[in-house]
Amino acid sequence: MLRRISPYSGRCPPFCTDGSHTRFRFIQHSNGIRNYIYSQTLYDHKNDWVICMAQSMWRKGRSLWKGTVRYIVVLTVWLFVLGSIVLIYPPDQTLPSPQRAREPDRTLISKLDSDGAGLEAPIRAAEFRKGPYLQNVNTTAITVSWESTEPSTGTVYYGRTDSLGYSINESVSDTFHEVRIEGLEPNTMYYYMVDIGTTQSPVATFYTAPNPWDSYRIVFYGDSRSNPSVHNTISNLILQEQPRIVFNTGDMVEDGDVDSEWDEMHFTPARTLMMFAPLYPCLGNHESHADQYYKYFQLPGNNGEERWYSFDFGNIHFIGFSSEDPYLPGSEQYAWLESDLQNASAEGRWIIAYWHVPPYNTGVSHGTGNPTDGPEGTDMRDTVCALLEQYGAQFVFHGHEHIY
C-alpha cells in the first residue's frame, strides 16, 4: 500500500536526464522502498498527464539494468490496469479525458474578414449615449430613461439601500429606453442602477413625490442652450441644493431637430443633475415642436397631450403651459387651462405655472409685447395672466428674455 511522504518536490528524480518531468513526488511503499510518481506534460496540453512509477532505480547496490527491468515491468502492469479501467468506465461518462479546445484558423478568419463574406457582422458593445435620467415621478412611481449607442435590452436595479435588491428587465431591444418603476413608497429615497449588458451606470438615488405635508426643494432655470460648459457648472450648483425636482423653461438647444445638439447642449452637461432629479421642461421657440422633445421627455400628459401638462407634487399643483401653441380664449389650450385651474383651486393646493415667452419683458426683442414674437402680443396679459390671477396662482416662471 502506498502512502504520501512529502509534497511535490522541486527536482527531477535521478533517472530523469532531460529535466522534462514537470511534477513528481515521493511515496512510500509498505515494504519501505522509496519510489517516485511523476508526471510529464504532453503536447503542451495542461491537463493531459502520463503517470509513471520507477521503483528504487537509484538505490545503492542495485544496477541500472535491474532497475530498468523493474521499471518496465511496473509500467506494463500500470498500463494494463489503466487500460482495464478505461474499458469499464468509458471516457465520455465516469472518467472523462480533458481535451483542449481546437484553436480557430486565424488565417481563414482574416481571409473571410477581408472578403466581407462568410461571417456575420461583429456585435458592437452598447454604451450610454444619454442618461440614465429620471422622469415623471409621483408618490408611488418613477420613470428611468436612457439612450444607448446600439440596440440593447437593459435591466434597472433599485431598492431602499445601495444593495438594491429589485430589478426590472426590458424585453425589447432598442436604442431608446423607458422603464417605469411602480409600487414605491411616498417621500422615500431609493437607490438605482442601469445595466445594459456591456456597461453599467453608477448607482444613483431618487425620491418619490412627497406627501402634502412634507417639505422639499424645487429649482427653475432655462435658456441653457448657449454654452454647455456654463450649463454644466449651473447644473452641478443646482444639484448641490438637493432639489426633489427641476424645471427648465425652454430653449434647451439651438435647433430641436438636430440630434447632436441634444447631447452637446443638454444631456451631456446636465447628465449628473438629471440622474438624481427628474426634470420637467416646457417648449421653447428653439425646440420648435421637434420630435426629439417628445421622444426624450416622458411628461405627465393629459390624454396623451404633452405640449402642455399639469401634475401634483406635494402640496403644489404645477402647470406646464405652452407659449408656442395657441392659448387665447377659444383655443384648446385655453379651455384646458381654465378647467385645470378650477380643479386645482378646489383642492386647495398652491398653483405654480411656467412657460417660455413671458408676458412682461425688459428687453426690446423678446417677450409677448414685441410684434416679432407673434400676433397675440400683449393679449397674454389680458387672458392667460388674468385667468391665473382669478384662481389664485402663487408663482409664474418664464424664460426667453436674456436680460436679467
Coordinates of C-alpha atoms in Angstrom, one line a residue:
M1 CA 0.0 0.0 0.0
L2 CA 1.3 3.5 -0.9
R3 CA 1.2 6.5 1.3
R4 CA 2.3 10.0 0.7
I5 CA 5.5 11.2 2.4
S6 CA 6.1 14.8 1.1
P7 CA 4.5 17.4 -1.2
Y8 CA 5.7 17.9 -4.7
S9 CA 9.5 18.1 -4.8
G10 CA 11.4 20.8 -6.6
R11 CA 13.8 18.5 -8.5
C12 CA 13.5 15.6 -11.0
P13 CA 14.2 12.0 -9.9
P14 CA 17.7 10.6 -10.7
F15 CA 16.5 8.7 -13.7
C16 CA 15.4 11.9 -15.4
T17 CA 18.2 13.1 -17.7
D18 CA 16.5 16.0 -19.6
G19 CA 14.6 17.8 -16.9
S20 CA 11.3 17.4 -18.8
H21 CA 9.3 15.9 -15.9
T22 CA 7.2 18.8 -14.6
R23 CA 5.6 17.2 -11.5
F24 CA 6.7 14.4 -9.2
R25 CA 6.5 13.4 -5.5
F26 CA 7.9 10.8 -3.1
I27 CA 5.7 7.9 -2.0
Q28 CA 6.5 5.2 0.5
H29 CA 5.6 1.5 -0.2
S30 CA 4.6 -0.7 2.7
N31 CA 7.9 -2.6 2.4
G32 CA 9.9 0.6 2.9
I33 CA 11.2 1.1 -0.6
R34 CA 11.2 4.7 -1.8
N35 CA 9.6 5.4 -5.1
Y36 CA 8.7 8.3 -7.4
I37 CA 5.4 9.2 -9.1
Y38 CA 5.9 11.9 -11.6
S39 CA 4.0 13.4 -14.5
Q40 CA 5.1 14.8 -17.8
T41 CA 3.3 17.4 -20.0
L42 CA 2.3 16.1 -23.4
Y43 CA 1.8 18.3 -26.4
D44 CA 1.7 21.4 -24.2
H45 CA -1.7 20.3 -23.0
K46 CA -2.2 21.4 -19.4
N47 CA -4.5 18.5 -18.4
D48 CA -3.0 15.5 -20.4
W49 CA -0.8 13.6 -18.0
V50 CA 1.0 10.3 -18.1
I51 CA 1.8 8.7 -14.7
C52 CA 4.8 6.6 -14.3
M53 CA 6.4 4.9 -11.3
A54 CA 10.0 3.7 -11.0
Q55 CA 10.9 1.6 -8.1
S56 CA 14.2 2.2 -6.4
M57 CA 16.1 2.6 -9.6
W58 CA 18.8 4.6 -7.9
R59 CA 19.1 2.6 -4.7
K60 CA 22.7 1.8 -3.7
G61 CA 23.8 -1.6 -4.6
R62 CA 21.3 -2.1 -7.5
S63 CA 22.4 -2.0 -11.1
L64 CA 20.8 0.3 -13.6
W65 CA 19.8 -2.7 -15.7
K66 CA 18.0 -4.3 -12.8
G67 CA 16.2 -1.0 -12.0
T68 CA 15.3 -0.6 -15.7
V69 CA 13.8 -4.1 -15.8
R70 CA 11.7 -3.3 -12.8
Y71 CA 10.6 0.0 -14.2
I72 CA 9.4 -1.7 -17.4
V73 CA 7.6 -4.4 -15.6
V74 CA 5.9 -2.0 -13.2
L75 CA 5.0 0.4 -16.0
T76 CA 3.5 -2.5 -18.0
V77 CA 1.3 -3.5 -15.1
W78 CA 0.1 0.0 -14.6
L79 CA -0.8 0.5 -18.2
F80 CA -2.7 -2.8 -18.1
V81 CA -4.6 -1.7 -15.1
L82 CA -5.4 1.7 -16.6
G83 CA -6.5 0.1 -19.8
S84 CA -8.9 -2.1 -17.9
I85 CA -10.4 1.0 -16.1
V86 CA -10.9 2.7 -19.4
L87 CA -12.8 -0.3 -20.8
I88 CA -15.0 -0.4 -17.7
Y89 CA -15.5 3.4 -17.5
P90 CA -15.7 5.0 -21.0
P91 CA -14.0 8.4 -21.1
D92 CA -17.2 10.2 -22.0
Q93 CA -19.0 9.0 -18.9
T94 CA -17.4 8.5 -15.4
L95 CA -13.8 9.3 -16.2
P96 CA -13.8 11.9 -19.0
S97 CA -10.5 12.7 -20.6
P98 CA -9.9 16.5 -20.7
Q99 CA -9.4 17.9 -24.2
R100 CA -8.1 21.3 -25.2
A101 CA -10.5 23.3 -27.4
R102 CA -9.2 23.5 -31.0
E103 CA -7.9 26.9 -31.9
P104 CA -9.8 28.6 -34.8
D105 CA -8.0 29.1 -38.0
R106 CA -6.9 32.7 -37.8
T107 CA -5.8 32.7 -41.4
L108 CA -9.3 31.7 -42.6
I109 CA -10.9 34.3 -40.4
S110 CA -8.6 37.0 -41.8
K111 CA -9.5 35.9 -45.3
L112 CA -13.2 35.9 -44.6
D113 CA -13.0 39.3 -43.0
S114 CA -11.1 40.8 -45.9
D115 CA -13.5 39.2 -48.4
G116 CA -16.5 40.5 -46.4
A117 CA -18.3 37.2 -46.8
G118 CA -19.0 34.2 -44.7
L119 CA -19.1 35.9 -41.3
E120 CA -21.9 37.8 -39.6
A121 CA -21.2 41.5 -38.7
P122 CA -19.5 41.8 -35.3
I123 CA -21.8 42.8 -32.5
R124 CA -20.7 46.2 -31.1
A125 CA -20.9 46.9 -27.4
A126 CA -23.7 49.2 -26.3
E127 CA -22.8 52.2 -24.2
F128 CA -24.8 55.0 -22.7
R129 CA -25.4 58.0 -25.0
K130 CA -27.9 59.8 -22.8
G131 CA -28.6 59.1 -19.2
P132 CA -29.8 57.3 -17.4
Y133 CA -32.1 60.1 -16.2
L134 CA -35.3 60.4 -14.2
Q135 CA -38.8 61.4 -15.5
N136 CA -42.4 61.8 -14.4
V137 CA -42.3 61.0 -10.7
N138 CA -45.2 60.7 -8.3
T139 CA -45.8 59.2 -4.8
T140 CA -45.5 55.6 -6.0
A141 CA -43.7 55.5 -9.4
I142 CA -41.0 57.0 -11.5
T143 CA -39.6 56.5 -15.0
V144 CA -35.9 55.8 -15.7
S145 CA -34.9 56.6 -19.3
W146 CA -31.7 56.3 -21.3
E147 CA -30.4 56.1 -24.8
S148 CA -27.8 53.5 -25.9
T149 CA -25.4 53.7 -28.8
E150 CA -26.5 50.2 -30.1
P151 CA -29.8 48.3 -29.8
S152 CA -29.9 46.5 -26.5
T153 CA -32.0 45.4 -23.6
G154 CA -31.3 46.7 -20.1
T155 CA -32.1 46.0 -16.5
V156 CA -33.0 48.6 -13.9
Y157 CA -31.9 47.6 -10.4
Y158 CA -33.4 49.5 -7.4
G159 CA -34.0 49.3 -3.7
R160 CA -34.1 51.1 -0.4
T161 CA -30.4 50.6 0.1
D162 CA -27.3 50.6 -2.1
S163 CA -27.6 46.8 -2.2
L164 CA -30.6 47.4 -4.4
G165 CA -32.5 44.0 -4.4
Y166 CA -35.2 44.6 -7.0
S167 CA -35.0 44.6 -10.8
I168 CA -37.0 45.2 -14.0
N169 CA -35.9 43.6 -17.3
E170 CA -36.6 45.0 -20.7
S171 CA -38.0 42.6 -23.2
V172 CA -37.4 44.6 -26.5
S173 CA -34.1 45.5 -27.9
D174 CA -33.9 49.2 -28.8
T175 CA -31.7 52.3 -28.6
F176 CA -34.1 54.4 -26.6
H177 CA -35.4 53.0 -23.3
E178 CA -38.1 53.9 -20.7
V179 CA -38.7 51.7 -17.7
R180 CA -41.4 52.6 -15.3
I181 CA -40.8 51.6 -11.6
E182 CA -44.0 51.2 -9.7
G183 CA -45.1 50.1 -6.2
L184 CA -42.9 52.6 -4.4
E185 CA -43.5 54.4 -1.1
P186 CA -44.2 58.1 -0.9
N187 CA -41.5 60.6 0.1
T188 CA -38.8 57.8 0.2
M189 CA -35.3 57.7 -1.1
Y190 CA -34.4 54.8 -3.4
Y191 CA -31.1 53.7 -5.0
Y192 CA -31.0 52.6 -8.6
M193 CA -28.6 51.5 -11.3
V194 CA -29.0 50.5 -15.0
D195 CA -27.2 47.6 -16.6
I196 CA -27.2 47.3 -20.4
G197 CA -25.1 44.1 -20.6
T198 CA -21.8 45.6 -21.6
T199 CA -21.7 48.5 -19.2
Q200 CA -23.4 49.7 -16.0
S201 CA -24.3 53.2 -14.8
P202 CA -23.2 54.5 -11.4
V203 CA -25.5 53.9 -8.5
A204 CA -27.6 57.0 -8.1
T205 CA -30.7 57.9 -5.9
F206 CA -34.1 59.4 -6.4
Y207 CA -37.0 60.5 -4.1
T208 CA -40.6 59.7 -4.7
A209 CA -43.1 62.6 -4.5
P210 CA -43.8 63.9 -1.0
N211 CA -47.0 63.9 0.9
P212 CA -48.9 67.2 1.0
W213 CA -47.4 68.0 4.5
D214 CA -43.8 67.2 3.6
S215 CA -41.2 70.0 2.8
Y216 CA -38.9 69.9 -0.3
R217 CA -36.9 72.0 -2.7
I218 CA -37.5 72.8 -6.3
V219 CA -35.4 74.7 -8.9
F220 CA -36.4 76.6 -12.1
Y221 CA -33.9 77.5 -14.8
G222 CA -34.0 78.0 -18.6
D223 CA -32.4 79.1 -21.9
S224 CA -29.5 76.8 -21.2
R225 CA -28.6 76.2 -24.9
S226 CA -25.9 78.8 -25.5
N227 CA -22.8 77.5 -23.5
P228 CA -22.6 73.8 -22.5
S229 CA -19.7 74.4 -20.1
V230 CA -21.7 77.1 -18.2
H231 CA -24.7 74.8 -18.3
N232 CA -22.7 72.0 -16.7
T233 CA -21.5 74.4 -13.9
I234 CA -25.0 75.6 -13.2
S235 CA -26.3 72.0 -13.2
N236 CA -23.8 71.0 -10.6
L237 CA -24.6 74.0 -8.5
I238 CA -28.3 73.1 -8.7
L239 CA -27.5 69.6 -7.6
Q240 CA -25.8 70.8 -4.5
E241 CA -29.1 72.3 -3.4
Q242 CA -30.6 68.7 -3.5
P243 CA -33.8 69.6 -5.2
R244 CA -36.5 66.9 -5.5
I245 CA -37.5 68.1 -9.0
V246 CA -36.1 70.6 -11.5
F247 CA -37.8 72.6 -14.2
N248 CA -36.5 74.0 -17.5
T249 CA -38.4 76.9 -19.1
G250 CA -37.4 76.0 -22.6
D251 CA -34.7 76.7 -25.2
M252 CA -32.5 73.8 -24.2
V253 CA -31.0 73.5 -27.7
E254 CA -30.4 75.8 -30.7
D255 CA -32.4 73.6 -33.1
G256 CA -34.6 70.9 -31.7
D257 CA -34.4 68.9 -35.0
V258 CA -30.6 68.4 -34.7
D259 CA -29.9 65.2 -32.7
S260 CA -26.3 66.2 -31.8
E261 CA -27.4 69.4 -30.1
W262 CA -29.5 67.4 -27.6
D263 CA -26.3 65.6 -26.5
E264 CA -24.0 68.6 -26.7
M265 CA -26.2 71.3 -25.2
H266 CA -28.4 69.4 -22.8
F267 CA -28.0 65.8 -21.9
T268 CA -24.2 65.8 -21.5
P269 CA -23.8 69.0 -19.4
A270 CA -26.9 68.1 -17.3
R271 CA -26.3 64.4 -17.0
T272 CA -25.5 64.2 -13.3
L273 CA -28.3 66.5 -12.4
M274 CA -30.9 64.5 -14.4
M275 CA -29.5 61.3 -12.9
F276 CA -30.6 62.4 -9.4
A277 CA -33.6 64.7 -10.0
P278 CA -36.5 64.4 -12.5
L279 CA -36.6 67.3 -15.0
Y280 CA -39.8 68.9 -16.3
P281 CA -39.3 71.1 -19.3
C282 CA -41.7 73.3 -21.4
L283 CA -41.5 74.1 -25.1
G284 CA -39.3 77.0 -26.1
N285 CA -39.2 78.5 -29.6
H286 CA -35.9 76.7 -30.3
E287 CA -37.3 73.3 -29.7
S288 CA -39.9 74.1 -32.4
H289 CA -42.1 71.1 -31.6
A290 CA -39.2 68.8 -32.7
D291 CA -39.9 65.0 -32.4
Q292 CA -36.9 64.7 -30.2
Y293 CA -38.5 66.8 -27.5
Y294 CA -41.5 64.4 -27.2
K295 CA -39.2 61.4 -27.5
Y296 CA -36.7 62.3 -24.8
F297 CA -39.2 63.6 -22.2
Q298 CA -41.9 61.5 -20.7
L299 CA -44.3 64.1 -19.3
P300 CA -47.5 63.7 -17.4
G301 CA -49.6 64.1 -20.5
N302 CA -53.3 64.9 -20.3
N303 CA -55.0 62.3 -22.5
G304 CA -51.7 61.9 -24.4
E305 CA -51.1 65.6 -24.8
E306 CA -47.6 66.7 -23.9
R307 CA -47.4 70.2 -25.4
W308 CA -49.0 71.3 -22.2
Y309 CA -49.5 69.4 -19.0
S310 CA -50.0 69.6 -15.2
F311 CA -49.3 67.4 -12.2
D312 CA -49.4 67.5 -8.4
F313 CA -46.3 67.3 -6.3
G314 CA -46.7 67.5 -2.6
N315 CA -49.0 70.4 -1.8
I316 CA -48.3 72.2 -5.2
H317 CA -50.1 71.9 -8.5
F318 CA -47.7 72.6 -11.3
I319 CA -48.8 73.7 -14.8
G320 CA -46.5 73.4 -17.8
F321 CA -48.1 75.8 -20.3
S322 CA -47.0 76.3 -23.9
S323 CA -46.4 79.8 -25.3
E324 CA -45.6 78.0 -28.6
D325 CA -49.2 77.0 -29.3
P326 CA -52.5 78.9 -29.5
Y327 CA -53.5 79.9 -26.0
L328 CA -56.2 82.7 -26.4
P329 CA -59.9 82.1 -25.4
G330 CA -61.4 79.7 -27.9
S331 CA -58.2 77.6 -28.2
E332 CA -57.9 74.1 -27.0
Q333 CA -55.1 75.0 -24.6
Y334 CA -57.1 77.9 -23.0
A335 CA -60.1 75.6 -22.4
W336 CA -57.8 73.0 -20.8
L337 CA -56.1 75.6 -18.6
E338 CA -59.4 77.0 -17.3
S339 CA -60.7 73.5 -16.3
D340 CA -57.3 72.6 -14.8
L341 CA -57.2 75.7 -12.6
Q342 CA -60.8 75.2 -11.4
N343 CA -59.9 71.7 -10.2
A344 CA -56.6 72.7 -8.5
S345 CA -58.2 75.6 -6.8
A346 CA -61.0 73.4 -5.4
E347 CA -58.4 71.1 -3.9
G348 CA -56.7 74.0 -2.0
R349 CA -53.2 73.4 -3.5
W350 CA -50.7 76.1 -4.3
I351 CA -50.6 76.8 -8.1
I352 CA -47.3 77.4 -9.9
A353 CA -47.3 77.8 -13.7
Y354 CA -44.4 78.1 -16.1
W355 CA -43.8 78.6 -19.8
H356 CA -41.2 80.1 -22.2
V357 CA -42.2 83.5 -23.5
P358 CA -43.0 86.0 -20.7
P359 CA -46.0 88.4 -20.7
Y360 CA -43.7 91.1 -19.5
N361 CA -40.1 91.8 -20.5
T362 CA -37.3 94.3 -20.1
G363 CA -35.7 93.9 -23.4
V364 CA -36.7 95.2 -26.9
S365 CA -36.5 91.9 -28.8
H366 CA -38.1 89.3 -26.6
G367 CA -41.5 89.0 -24.9
T368 CA -45.1 88.9 -26.0
G369 CA -45.1 92.7 -26.0
N370 CA -42.9 92.7 -29.1
P371 CA -44.6 92.2 -32.5
T372 CA -41.8 89.8 -33.6
D373 CA -43.0 87.3 -31.1
G374 CA -46.3 86.6 -32.8
P375 CA -49.7 88.3 -33.4
E376 CA -51.1 87.5 -29.9
G377 CA -48.7 90.1 -28.3
T378 CA -49.9 91.6 -25.1
D379 CA -53.1 89.6 -25.2
M380 CA -51.4 87.1 -22.9
R381 CA -51.6 89.5 -20.1
D382 CA -55.3 90.1 -20.5
T383 CA -56.2 86.4 -20.9
V384 CA -53.8 83.8 -19.5
C385 CA -52.5 86.0 -16.7
A386 CA -55.9 87.2 -15.8
L387 CA -57.1 83.5 -15.5
L388 CA -54.1 82.6 -13.3
E389 CA -54.8 85.6 -11.0
Q390 CA -58.5 84.6 -10.9
Y391 CA -57.7 81.2 -9.5
G392 CA -55.0 82.4 -7.1
A393 CA -51.8 81.2 -8.7
Q394 CA -48.9 81.9 -6.4
F395 CA -46.0 81.9 -8.9
V396 CA -45.3 82.0 -12.6
F397 CA -41.9 81.4 -14.2
H398 CA -40.6 82.1 -17.7
G399 CA -37.5 82.1 -19.9
H400 CA -36.8 83.6 -23.3
E401 CA -35.7 87.0 -22.1
H402 CA -31.9 87.1 -21.9
I403 CA -31.6 90.4 -20.0
Y404 CA -31.6 89.7 -16.3

